[in-house]
Amino acid sequence: MGSTQPEFKNPATTTLLELAKARRTYYGLKAESPISDEAIERIVQDAVLHVPSSFNTQTSRVVLLLKEEHQKVWDIAITVMEGLVAAGHVPKEMFENHTKPKLNAFRAAYGTVLFFVDYESLAPIKEKFAIYADKFDPFALESNAMSQYLVWTALHSEGFGANLQHYSPLIDEQVQKTWNLPASWKLDAQLVFGTPTSEPGEKTFLPIEDRFKVFGK
């Protein structure tokens, strides 16, 4: 019997799919980098430039934080959560035993990529294509998610571990003030990365038959 594995025209396709399979969530990270800061910057810049967006609206905005600048964003998160504890909105025991150790683990990494969406930049195209106006915000978020995935996968390929966090809107105001960012930039996600210190958890899959169908084969 012959091989059941399909043959791709371009060997890079196999590499791309293997990278997708290898990308995982790593929580144990340390403040070391297997590549130069310039190489990290190139990965993020290429994602900003080349990830597609609806009608080429280019709504994603991205901030790369390294070393001490990276630590600042998690100091902000810790301070904000401490305020919620003091106000009685978050149980102190939960914060001390679960939330704070988790935030300190993020802080111990090498860098964070902040992903924003500039929804205000969509005003002209919403006016031009009014019938689709309510679709452009979700389209912008989808484009931003593609940027997150590409950066995450590329960083993993270069030897980093990473995990994706969502601490908006709790940290939004302080992030904007700390790095003097435009008010129209709305924070969506934070990708924490560093050299892995532990293995990722087991990944399980629902039956592919329940999630994928082919017609016309």
XYZ file of N, CA, C and O in Angstrom:
868
model
N 0.835 -1.192 0.000
C 0.000 0.000 0.000
C 0.872 1.244 0.000
O 1.925 1.287 0.620
N 0.432 2.257 -0.696
C 1.185 3.496 -0.755
C 0.934 4.357 0.461
O 0.059 4.094 1.279
N 1.728 5.400 0.565
C 1.600 6.327 1.684
C 0.269 7.073 1.598
O -0.195 7.430 0.525
N -0.330 7.279 2.765
C -1.581 8.038 2.801
C -1.317 9.529 2.998
O -2.250 10.313 3.006
N -0.059 9.898 3.173
C 0.277 11.303 3.366
C 0.262 12.031 2.026
O 0.871 11.580 1.060
N -0.444 13.145 1.918
C -0.466 13.889 0.648
C 0.888 14.524 0.376
O 1.659 14.811 1.297
N 1.173 14.730 -0.884
C 2.413 15.394 -1.272
C 2.089 16.829 -1.652
O 1.236 17.094 -2.505
N 2.776 17.762 -1.038
C 2.580 19.165 -1.341
C 3.540 19.606 -2.435
O 4.663 19.116 -2.528
N 3.103 20.531 -3.244
C 3.942 21.078 -4.315
C 5.125 21.839 -3.745
O 6.240 21.754 -4.268
N 4.884 22.584 -2.689
C 5.926 23.401 -2.077
C 6.293 22.821 -0.713
O 5.434 22.724 0.168
N 7.557 22.437 -0.492
C 7.957 21.895 0.812
C 7.684 22.847 1.971
O 7.519 22.420 3.107
N 7.625 24.141 1.684
C 7.356 25.121 2.737
C 5.971 24.922 3.347
O 5.733 25.315 4.494
N 5.056 24.312 2.602
C 3.719 24.046 3.127
C 3.794 23.090 4.306
O 3.124 23.288 5.331
N 4.600 22.051 4.171
C 4.797 21.108 5.274
C 5.387 21.816 6.483
O 4.944 21.620 7.614
N 6.375 22.664 6.238
C 6.997 23.412 7.329
C 5.974 24.297 8.023
O 5.915 24.352 9.263
N 5.148 24.989 7.236
C 4.136 25.877 7.800
C 3.168 25.104 8.688
O 2.846 25.529 9.810
N 2.699 23.959 8.210
C 1.741 23.173 8.984
C 2.388 22.583 10.238
O 1.746 22.484 11.290
N 3.656 22.205 10.145
C 4.358 21.683 11.317
C 4.536 22.771 12.367
O 4.441 22.513 13.575
N 4.788 23.998 11.929
C 4.888 25.116 12.871
C 3.553 25.358 13.567
O 3.504 25.644 14.770
N 2.465 25.249 12.805
C 1.139 25.424 13.392
C 0.860 24.351 14.453
O 0.286 24.630 15.511
N 1.283 23.129 14.163
C 1.087 22.029 15.116
C 1.938 22.204 16.368
O 1.534 21.834 17.475
N 3.126 22.774 16.204
C 4.073 22.888 17.319
C 3.756 24.035 18.269
O 4.152 24.005 19.434
N 3.065 25.051 17.777
C 2.775 26.205 18.629
C 1.898 25.794 19.796
O 0.871 25.190 19.645
N 2.341 26.161 20.996
C 1.617 25.781 22.211
C 1.598 26.942 23.195
O 2.262 27.945 23.000
N 0.865 26.766 24.280
C 0.834 27.750 25.357
C 1.824 27.355 26.443
O 1.723 26.269 27.014
N 2.783 28.240 26.708
C 3.782 28.024 27.754
C 3.597 29.076 28.842
O 3.611 30.278 28.564
N 3.484 28.617 30.091
C 3.350 29.539 31.218
C 4.654 29.696 31.987
O 4.879 30.738 32.610
N 5.501 28.684 31.975
C 6.795 28.779 32.630
C 7.806 29.438 31.697
O 8.273 28.822 30.743
N 8.137 30.715 31.961
C 9.010 31.485 31.074
C 10.046 32.242 31.900
O 9.780 32.638 33.033
N 11.210 32.474 31.295
C 12.230 33.293 31.955
C 12.699 34.399 31.023
O 12.488 34.339 29.804
N 13.344 35.392 31.601
C 13.710 36.606 30.877
C 14.995 36.427 30.076
O 15.987 37.140 30.267
N 14.965 35.460 29.184
C 16.081 35.220 28.273
C 15.532 35.075 26.863
O 14.377 34.682 26.670
N 16.381 35.397 25.874
C 15.941 35.332 24.478
C 16.923 34.517 23.657
O 18.138 34.728 23.752
N 16.428 33.601 22.818
C 17.307 32.827 21.943
C 17.727 33.596 20.689
O 18.570 33.122 19.933
N 17.137 34.753 20.443
C 17.453 35.539 19.250
C 17.635 37.004 19.640
O 17.336 37.408 20.771
N 18.116 37.809 18.711
C 18.353 39.222 18.985
C 17.039 39.989 19.081
O 16.009 39.574 18.540
N 17.092 41.131 19.757
C 15.916 41.985 19.820
C 15.497 42.453 18.428
O 14.305 42.634 18.153
N 16.474 42.646 17.555
C 16.179 43.070 16.183
C 15.388 42.002 15.440
O 14.496 42.323 14.645
N 15.691 40.744 15.707
C 14.954 39.657 15.062
C 13.518 39.598 15.571
O 12.575 39.353 14.806
N 13.339 39.828 16.871
C 11.984 39.879 17.426
C 11.202 41.014 16.780
O 10.047 40.854 16.371
N 11.847 42.165 16.686
C 11.199 43.331 16.079
C 10.792 43.050 14.644
O 9.713 43.456 14.201
N 11.634 42.338 13.913
C 11.328 42.007 12.513
C 10.082 41.134 12.423
O 9.219 41.333 11.553
N 9.965 40.164 13.318
C 8.787 39.293 13.327
C 7.522 40.113 13.515
O 6.539 39.967 12.775
N 7.540 41.016 14.495
C 6.351 41.803 14.797
C 6.044 42.781 13.663
O 4.891 42.934 13.255
N 7.081 43.427 13.131
C 6.872 44.360 12.026
C 6.279 43.665 10.811
O 5.350 44.192 10.170
N 6.786 42.487 10.469
C 6.259 41.775 9.306
C 4.799 41.389 9.502
O 4.009 41.404 8.549
N 4.438 41.037 10.727
C 3.028 40.728 11.006
C 2.162 41.961 10.806
O 1.081 41.892 10.208
N 2.626 43.120 11.308
C 1.873 44.358 11.154
C 1.680 44.690 9.675
O 0.600 45.107 9.245
N 2.721 44.480 8.886
C 2.679 44.868 7.479
C 1.900 43.896 6.604
O 1.207 44.306 5.667
N 1.994 42.609 6.885
C 1.565 41.631 5.892
C 0.339 40.804 6.260
O -0.191 40.088 5.392
N -0.129 40.871 7.499
C -1.375 40.170 7.826
C -2.532 40.893 7.140
O -2.620 42.123 7.195
N -3.425 40.177 6.477
C -4.511 40.827 5.731
C -5.544 41.466 6.636
O -5.711 41.090 7.796
N -6.244 42.450 6.068
C -7.354 43.092 6.762
C -8.452 43.386 5.746
O -8.179 43.553 4.555
N -9.681 43.448 6.234
C -10.817 43.690 5.356
C -10.668 45.015 4.618
O -10.409 46.053 5.232
N -10.825 44.976 3.292
C -10.691 46.162 2.447
C -9.347 46.864 2.639
O -9.220 48.061 2.420
N -8.349 46.110 3.100
C -7.009 46.661 3.371
C -7.085 47.855 4.318
O -6.363 48.843 4.163
N -7.938 47.749 5.328
C -8.124 48.850 6.266
C -6.956 49.008 7.245
O -6.782 50.076 7.828
N -6.179 47.940 7.447
C -4.949 48.009 8.251
C -5.216 48.620 9.631
O -4.618 49.607 10.033
N -6.134 48.014 10.360
C -6.598 48.546 11.637
C -5.783 48.085 12.845
O -5.964 48.615 13.946
N -4.899 47.106 12.679
C -4.131 46.606 13.818
C -3.019 47.580 14.187
O -2.360 48.165 13.318
N -2.811 47.744 15.488
C -1.717 48.538 16.035
C -1.003 47.663 17.053
O -1.653 46.989 17.865
N 0.310 47.657 17.050
C 1.060 46.720 17.880
C 2.210 47.431 18.581
O 2.893 48.258 17.976
N 2.400 47.121 19.854
C 3.502 47.663 20.648
C 4.327 46.502 21.181
O 3.786 45.578 21.800
N 5.633 46.555 20.952
C 6.550 45.524 21.445
C 7.255 46.049 22.684
O 7.926 47.087 22.639
N 7.133 45.339 23.787
C 7.773 45.714 25.052
C 8.801 44.663 25.431
O 8.474 43.468 25.503
N 10.034 45.100 25.679
C 11.113 44.184 26.022
C 11.736 44.560 27.366
O 11.741 45.726 27.754
N 12.227 43.535 28.052
C 12.982 43.718 29.292
C 12.214 44.566 30.316
O 11.114 44.209 30.701
N 12.814 45.696 30.756
C 12.183 46.510 31.796
C 10.845 47.083 31.344
O 9.908 47.228 32.153
N 10.722 47.423 30.064
C 9.447 47.942 29.568
C 8.366 46.863 29.636
O 7.196 47.157 29.933
N 8.757 45.643 29.356
C 7.827 44.515 29.499
C 7.362 44.372 30.937
O 6.166 44.131 31.199
N 8.264 44.517 31.883
C 7.902 44.357 33.295
C 6.869 45.392 33.734
O 6.013 45.114 34.584
N 6.939 46.580 33.129
C 6.021 47.652 33.515
C 4.560 47.278 33.315
O 3.707 47.620 34.145
N 4.260 46.586 32.218
C 2.853 46.280 31.946
C 2.285 45.328 32.993
O 1.117 45.428 33.385
N 3.127 44.434 33.506
C 2.633 43.495 34.518
C 2.649 44.119 35.902
O 1.864 43.723 36.771
N 3.525 45.117 36.123
C 3.421 45.920 37.343
C 2.091 46.680 37.359
O 1.444 46.808 38.403
N 1.699 47.188 36.189
C 0.405 47.861 36.073
C -0.725 46.899 36.429
O -1.638 47.241 37.200
N -0.675 45.701 35.873
C -1.731 44.715 36.136
C -1.800 44.362 37.617
O -2.901 44.259 38.195
N -0.646 44.193 38.246
C -0.622 43.866 39.677
C -1.214 45.001 40.494
O -2.035 44.780 41.393
N -0.827 46.239 40.171
C -1.338 47.402 40.900
C -2.848 47.540 40.747
O -3.572 47.822 41.714
N -3.335 47.350 39.527
C -4.771 47.440 39.277
C -5.528 46.369 40.064
O -6.569 46.647 40.696
N -5.011 45.149 40.067
C -5.677 44.074 40.800
C -5.635 44.321 42.307
O -6.604 44.021 43.020
N -4.534 44.886 42.795
C -4.462 45.235 44.225
C -5.540 46.265 44.579
O -6.121 46.206 45.670
N -5.795 47.189 43.657
C -6.857 48.161 43.872
C -8.222 47.507 43.943
O -9.080 47.915 44.746
N -8.437 46.505 43.116
C -9.714 45.785 43.141
C -9.882 45.003 44.438
O -10.990 44.891 44.979
N -8.760 44.473 44.942
C -8.811 43.777 46.230
C -9.162 44.754 47.337
O -10.036 44.490 48.184
N -8.478 45.917 47.347
C -8.719 46.928 48.383
C -10.161 47.435 48.351
O -10.742 47.765 49.393
N -10.748 47.474 47.139
C -12.132 47.949 46.994
C -13.157 46.862 47.286
O -14.366 47.119 47.256
N -12.686 45.659 47.544
C -13.591 44.565 47.862
C -14.192 43.857 46.665
O -15.098 43.034 46.816
N -13.661 44.148 45.472
C -14.203 43.524 44.270
C -13.574 42.156 43.978
O -14.145 41.354 43.222
N -12.392 41.907 44.513
C -11.690 40.642 44.318
C -11.275 40.112 45.685
O -10.679 40.860 46.477
N -11.567 38.849 46.005
C -11.160 38.286 47.298
C -9.639 38.303 47.462
O -8.907 37.922 46.553
N -9.173 38.767 48.614
C -7.730 38.871 48.854
C -7.041 37.519 48.751
O -5.947 37.397 48.190
N -7.665 36.485 49.281
C -7.056 35.148 49.251
C -6.867 34.671 47.814
O -5.818 34.116 47.473
N -7.866 34.892 46.966
C -7.751 34.482 45.564
C -6.629 35.252 44.881
O -5.846 34.679 44.114
N -6.545 36.563 45.161
C -5.485 37.369 44.550
C -4.113 36.890 44.994
O -3.217 36.686 44.167
N -3.909 36.709 46.286
C -2.591 36.338 46.806
C -2.171 34.931 46.384
O -0.995 34.692 46.099
N -3.130 34.010 46.312
C -2.784 32.611 46.044
C -2.815 32.229 44.573
O -2.169 31.246 44.179
N -3.556 32.998 43.765
C -3.705 32.614 42.370
C -3.330 33.730 41.398
O -2.436 33.563 40.562
N -3.991 34.876 41.512
C -3.804 35.935 40.520
C -2.409 36.539 40.572
O -1.748 36.683 39.533
N -1.942 36.910 41.757
C -0.638 37.565 41.868
C 0.512 36.653 41.417
O 1.395 37.107 40.668
N 0.547 35.379 41.826
C 1.615 34.507 41.306
C 1.580 34.379 39.789
O 2.637 34.318 39.139
N 0.386 34.363 39.219
C 0.262 34.269 37.764
C 0.817 35.526 37.096
O 1.573 35.444 36.119
N 0.474 36.694 37.627
C 0.966 37.948 37.065
C 2.479 38.071 37.224
O 3.168 38.566 36.324
N 3.003 37.613 38.339
C 4.456 37.632 38.530
C 5.159 36.679 37.568
O 6.286 36.942 37.146
N 4.480 35.592 37.209
C 5.049 34.670 36.217
C 5.120 35.338 34.851
O 6.103 35.172 34.117
N 4.097 36.101 34.495
C 4.153 36.858 33.236
C 5.293 37.880 33.296
O 6.044 38.047 32.334
N 5.432 38.557 34.405
C 6.472 39.577 34.583
C 7.870 38.988 34.444
O 8.805 39.664 34.012
N 8.032 37.723 34.800
C 9.344 37.074 34.769
C 9.803 36.718 33.357
O 10.939 36.282 33.169
N 8.937 36.918 32.364
C 9.282 36.591 30.978
C 10.167 37.677 30.368
O 10.580 38.627 31.036
N 10.444 37.549 29.068
C 11.363 38.468 28.385
C 10.651 39.661 27.761
O 11.193 40.767 27.702
N 9.432 39.439 27.260
C 8.757 40.518 26.554
C 7.257 40.294 26.472
O 6.743 39.208 26.785
N 6.581 41.337 26.058
C 5.133 41.286 25.823
C 4.827 42.046 24.543
O 5.363 43.138 24.328
N 3.975 41.479 23.713
C 3.473 42.179 22.536
C 2.041 42.601 22.841
O 1.196 41.760 23.147
N 1.789 43.907 22.778
C 0.447 44.432 22.991
C -0.237 44.607 21.641
O 0.298 45.284 20.760
N -1.413 44.030 21.492
C -2.170 44.109 20.239
C -3.388 45.017 20.438
O -4.198 44.781 21.331
N -3.495 46.025 19.588
C -4.586 46.990 19.638
C -5.350 46.976 18.314
O -4.831 46.542 17.280
N -6.564 47.516 18.357
C -7.350 47.776 17.148
C -7.745 49.248 17.156
O -8.215 49.770 18.170
N -7.531 49.926 16.024
C -7.946 51.329 15.888
C -9.292 51.359 15.165
O -9.360 51.475 13.942
N -10.358 51.267 15.934
C -11.691 51.239 15.347
C -12.075 52.582 14.733
O -12.843 52.623 13.767
N -11.549 53.661 15.265
C -11.899 54.984 14.746
C -11.445 55.170 13.304
O -12.055 55.933 12.547
N -10.381 54.464 12.913
C -9.883 54.596 11.542
C -10.855 54.008 10.518
O -10.691 54.209 9.314
N -11.867 53.285 10.996
C -12.834 52.650 10.106
C -13.970 53.577 9.682
O -14.772 53.220 8.829
N -14.034 54.758 10.269
C -15.161 55.655 9.994
C -15.371 55.918 8.504
O -16.514 55.819 8.011
N -14.331 56.232 7.716
C -14.562 56.514 6.294
C -15.125 55.324 5.520
O -16.031 55.492 4.694
N -14.616 54.130 5.794
C -15.083 52.979 5.020
C -16.476 52.551 5.477
O -17.272 52.027 4.681
N -16.804 52.785 6.741
C -18.165 52.509 7.197
C -19.161 53.418 6.485
O -20.272 52.997 6.157
N -18.753 54.643 6.265
C -19.622 55.580 5.561
C -19.736 55.206 4.083
O -20.825 55.281 3.499
N -18.633 54.766 3.506
C -18.628 54.430 2.083
C -19.428 53.172 1.805
O -20.117 53.068 0.781
N -19.340 52.196 2.680
C -20.061 50.930 2.514
C -21.023 50.759 3.691
O -20.857 49.859 4.516
N -22.009 51.622 3.763
C -22.913 51.676 4.913
C -23.649 50.366 5.156
O -23.952 50.020 6.305
N -23.917 49.623 4.094
C -24.656 48.374 4.244
C -23.868 47.343 5.059
O -24.441 46.441 5.662
N -22.532 47.491 5.072
C -21.678 46.571 5.834
C -21.126 47.220 7.104
O -20.237 46.653 7.751
N -21.605 48.370 7.472
C -20.989 49.154 8.545
C -20.827 48.361 9.840
O -19.816 48.482 10.530
N -21.834 47.539 10.173
C -21.768 46.811 11.435
C -20.808 45.624 11.383
O -20.545 44.994 12.408
N -20.260 45.328 10.202
C -19.355 44.195 10.044
C -17.890 44.578 10.218
O -17.049 43.717 10.505
N -17.561 45.854 10.033
C -16.153 46.234 9.977
C -15.433 46.089 11.320
O -14.251 45.745 11.348
N -16.111 46.348 12.425
C -15.462 46.149 13.729
C -15.088 44.681 13.952
O -13.946 44.383 14.328
N -16.017 43.732 13.730
C -15.617 42.321 13.845
C -14.525 41.927 12.853
O -13.624 41.150 13.198
N -14.578 42.453 11.633
C -13.520 42.157 10.666
C -12.171 42.631 11.187
O -11.146 41.947 11.026
N -12.140 43.811 11.806
C -10.887 44.358 12.338
C -10.348 43.467 13.449
O -9.133 43.235 13.552
N -11.225 42.950 14.288
C -10.814 42.069 15.372
C -10.267 40.758 14.820
O -9.294 40.202 15.348
N -10.874 40.263 13.748
C -10.384 39.041 13.115
C -8.980 39.242 12.552
O -8.105 38.368 12.688
N -8.740 40.376 11.930
C -7.413 40.681 11.399
C -6.392 40.750 12.529
O -5.267 40.232 12.416
N -6.785 41.376 13.643
C -5.898 41.470 14.794
C -5.558 40.087 15.335
O -4.401 39.825 15.709
N -6.549 39.205 15.361
C -6.314 37.842 15.840
C -5.319 37.107 14.945
O -4.489 36.325 15.432
N -5.394 37.353 13.646
C -4.422 36.735 12.736
C -3.004 37.220 13.037
O -2.041 36.448 12.983
N -2.870 38.499 13.374
C -1.560 39.031 13.750
C -1.040 38.354 15.005
O 0.140 38.002 15.097
N -1.919 38.169 15.973
C -1.530 37.496 17.210
C -1.028 36.084 16.930
O 0.016 35.656 17.457
N -1.761 35.385 16.081
C -1.389 34.003 15.787
C -0.062 33.928 15.029
O 0.788 33.072 15.329
N 0.135 34.815 14.065
C 1.367 34.795 13.292
C 2.572 35.095 14.171
O 3.591 34.392 14.109
N 2.484 36.138 15.001
C 3.601 36.482 15.885
C 3.873 35.334 16.853
O 5.032 34.949 17.070
N 2.834 34.774 17.426
C 2.974 33.663 18.372
C 3.687 32.482 17.706
O 4.642 31.920 18.260
N 3.259 32.121 16.521
C 3.845 30.980 15.820
C 5.294 31.248 15.434
O 6.164 30.376 15.578
N 5.586 32.459 14.955
C 6.952 32.800 14.562
C 7.881 32.829 15.768
O 9.038 32.358 15.691
N 7.431 33.375 16.883
C 8.260 33.380 18.085
C 8.532 31.961 18.561
O 9.654 31.637 18.975
N 7.519 31.104 18.503
C 7.728 29.700 18.877
C 8.762 29.048 17.969
O 9.624 28.298 18.433
N 8.693 29.350 16.685
C 9.643 28.783 15.729
C 11.080 29.173 16.059
O 12.020 28.421 15.782
N 11.265 30.345 16.689
C 12.595 30.840 17.025
C 13.058 30.420 18.424
O 14.103 30.873 18.891
N 12.279 29.580 19.085
C 12.715 29.045 20.368
C 12.055 29.638 21.595
O 12.401 29.272 22.727
N 11.109 30.553 21.401
C 10.380 31.125 22.531
C 9.204 30.249 22.931
O 8.664 29.495 22.121
N 8.786 30.403 24.181
C 7.479 29.964 24.614
C 6.635 31.208 24.787
O 7.166 32.297 25.014
N 5.321 31.078 24.700
C 4.460 32.257 24.816
C 3.079 31.854 25.301
O 2.668 30.693 25.178
N 2.378 32.834 25.863
C 0.978 32.642 26.215
C 0.235 33.943 25.953
O 0.804 35.037 26.047
N -1.034 33.838 25.595
C -1.849 34.992 25.216
C -2.793 35.349 26.352
O -3.528 34.494 26.843
N -2.766 36.628 26.739
C -3.566 37.095 27.855
C -4.525 38.201 27.426
O -4.312 38.853 26.406
N -5.567 38.421 28.247
C -6.570 39.451 27.960
C -6.941 40.161 29.265
O -7.858 39.744 29.968
N -6.203 41.218 29.570
C -6.439 41.978 30.790
C -7.107 43.324 30.516
O -7.048 44.225 31.339
N -7.717 43.442 29.351
C -8.516 44.623 29.053
C -9.933 44.401 29.606
O -10.415 43.261 29.623
N -10.595 45.441 30.069
C -10.181 46.852 30.044
C -9.450 47.302 31.299
O -9.173 48.486 31.457
N -9.109 46.359 32.201
C -8.554 46.733 33.496
C -7.287 47.574 33.386
O -7.091 48.524 34.143
N -6.411 47.234 32.424
C -5.121 47.904 32.351
C -5.056 48.974 31.265
O -4.033 49.644 31.103
N -6.137 49.157 30.525
C -6.098 50.000 29.324
C -5.641 51.431 29.597
O -4.776 51.978 28.906
N -6.230 52.057 30.592
C -5.935 53.467 30.856
C -4.470 53.675 31.204
O -3.813 54.595 30.689
N -3.938 52.834 32.074
C -2.547 52.987 32.489
C -1.572 52.641 31.364
O -0.500 53.246 31.246
N -1.922 51.680 30.534
C -1.087 51.349 29.375
C -1.011 52.542 28.434
O 0.072 52.916 27.959
N -2.142 53.155 28.174
C -2.176 54.321 27.285
C -1.314 55.454 27.835
O -0.532 56.076 27.096
N -1.420 55.719 29.136
C -0.652 56.803 29.749
C 0.836 56.480 29.795
O 1.681 57.334 29.512
N 1.178 55.250 30.150
C 2.580 54.871 30.332
C 3.375 54.991 29.051
O 4.522 55.465 29.052
N 2.780 54.600 27.934
C 3.516 54.631 26.663
C 2.991 55.713 25.716
O 3.348 55.724 24.533
N 2.164 56.607 26.243
C 1.677 57.759 25.477
C 1.087 57.331 24.137
O 1.461 57.829 23.067
N 0.142 56.416 24.199
C -0.465 55.861 22.994
C -1.743 56.608 22.641
O -2.432 57.139 23.521
N -2.103 56.643 21.354
C -3.336 57.326 20.941
C -4.565 56.731 21.617
O -4.662 55.511 21.801
N -5.504 57.596 21.963
C -6.730 57.143 22.621
C -7.552 56.220 21.739
O -8.355 55.423 22.236
N -7.380 56.315 20.414
C -8.157 55.484 19.494
C -7.653 54.039 19.443
O -8.315 53.174 18.880
N -6.480 53.781 20.026
C -5.959 52.411 20.051
C -6.626 51.651 21.194
O -6.412 51.967 22.366
N -7.410 50.640 20.872
C -8.119 49.856 21.876
C -7.415 48.514 22.074
O -7.300 47.711 21.142
N -6.952 48.288 23.288
C -6.174 47.092 23.596
C -7.045 45.844 23.513
O -8.146 45.804 24.055
N -6.517 44.829 22.838
C -7.256 43.577 22.686
C -6.586 42.413 23.408
O -7.247 41.624 24.061
N -5.249 42.279 23.277
C -4.583 41.107 23.841
C -3.130 41.410 24.157
O -2.538 42.353 23.629
N -2.577 40.573 25.026
C -1.177 40.700 25.408
C -0.501 39.341 25.236
O -0.897 38.367 25.884
N 0.509 39.284 24.378
C 1.248 38.035 24.140
C 2.546 38.085 24.939
O 3.441 38.882 24.653
N 2.634 37.238 25.951
C 3.809 37.172 26.825
C 4.766 36.117 26.268
O 4.342 35.005 25.940
N 6.069 36.455 26.185
C 7.011 35.472 25.636
C 8.349 35.503 26.360
O 8.750 36.509 26.932
N 9.016 34.361 26.340
C 10.330 34.222 26.957
C 10.850 32.822 26.690
O 10.212 32.024 25.991
N 12.012 32.511 27.247
C 12.565 31.168 27.098
C 11.813 30.213 28.014
O 11.659 30.499 29.208
N 11.329 29.097 27.498
C 10.525 28.184 28.326
C 11.327 27.575 29.468
O 12.506 27.236 29.322
N 10.674 27.433 30.617
C 11.272 26.757 31.767
C 10.520 25.486 32.120
O 10.918 24.762 33.028
N 9.420 25.228 31.416
C 8.640 24.015 31.649
C 7.923 23.648 30.364
O 7.859 24.438 29.422
N 7.377 22.462 30.347
C 6.667 21.982 29.167
C 5.213 22.461 29.187
O 4.650 22.707 30.253
N 4.604 22.577 28.014
C 3.184 22.956 27.970
C 2.303 21.816 28.442
O 2.739 20.661 28.504
N 1.072 22.141 28.778
C 0.132 21.104 29.177
C -0.297 20.245 28.004
O -0.042 20.569 26.842
N -0.944 19.145 28.307
C -1.409 18.252 27.253
C -2.490 18.928 26.425
O -3.370 19.608 26.964
N -2.423 18.746 25.127
C -3.420 19.314 24.237
C -4.340 18.204 23.749
O -3.886 17.183 23.238
N -5.629 18.408 23.915
C -6.604 17.409 23.484
C -7.425 17.963 22.327
O -7.507 19.171 22.117
N -8.048 17.072 21.588
C -8.785 17.463 20.391
C -10.169 16.825 20.386
O -10.311 15.646 20.708
N -11.168 17.592 20.016
C -12.478 17.021 19.751
C -12.408 16.200 18.465
O -11.532 16.430 17.627
N -13.299 15.262 18.261
C -13.252 14.448 17.041
C -13.300 15.314 15.795
O -14.166 16.178 15.656
N -12.365 15.083 14.882
C -12.297 15.890 13.664
C -13.562 15.728 12.831
O -13.974 16.653 12.117
N -14.207 14.567 12.935
C -15.424 14.318 12.167
C -16.547 15.273 12.555
O -17.460 15.530 11.756
N -16.511 15.792 13.789
C -17.539 16.723 14.254
C -17.218 18.172 13.892
O -18.053 19.052 14.099
N -16.020 18.408 13.348
C -15.570 19.791 13.118
C -15.198 20.087 11.676
O -14.957 21.248 11.340
N -15.149 19.070 10.839
C -14.642 19.265 9.478
C -15.402 18.367 8.515
O -15.591 17.176 8.788
N -15.836 18.960 7.385
C -16.537 18.186 6.364
C -15.987 18.549 5.000
O -15.534 19.671 4.773
N -16.026 17.598 4.072
C -15.564 17.805 2.697
C -16.681 17.435 1.755
O -17.314 16.378 1.902
N -16.923 18.280 0.744
C -17.915 17.993 -0.304
C -17.258 18.177 -1.665
O -16.461 19.079 -1.856
N -17.599 17.309 -2.599
C -17.093 17.419 -3.953
C -15.783 16.724 -4.196
O -15.155 16.899 -5.246
N -15.359 15.905 -3.254
C -14.094 15.196 -3.416
C -14.276 14.020 -4.360
O -15.240 13.268 -4.210
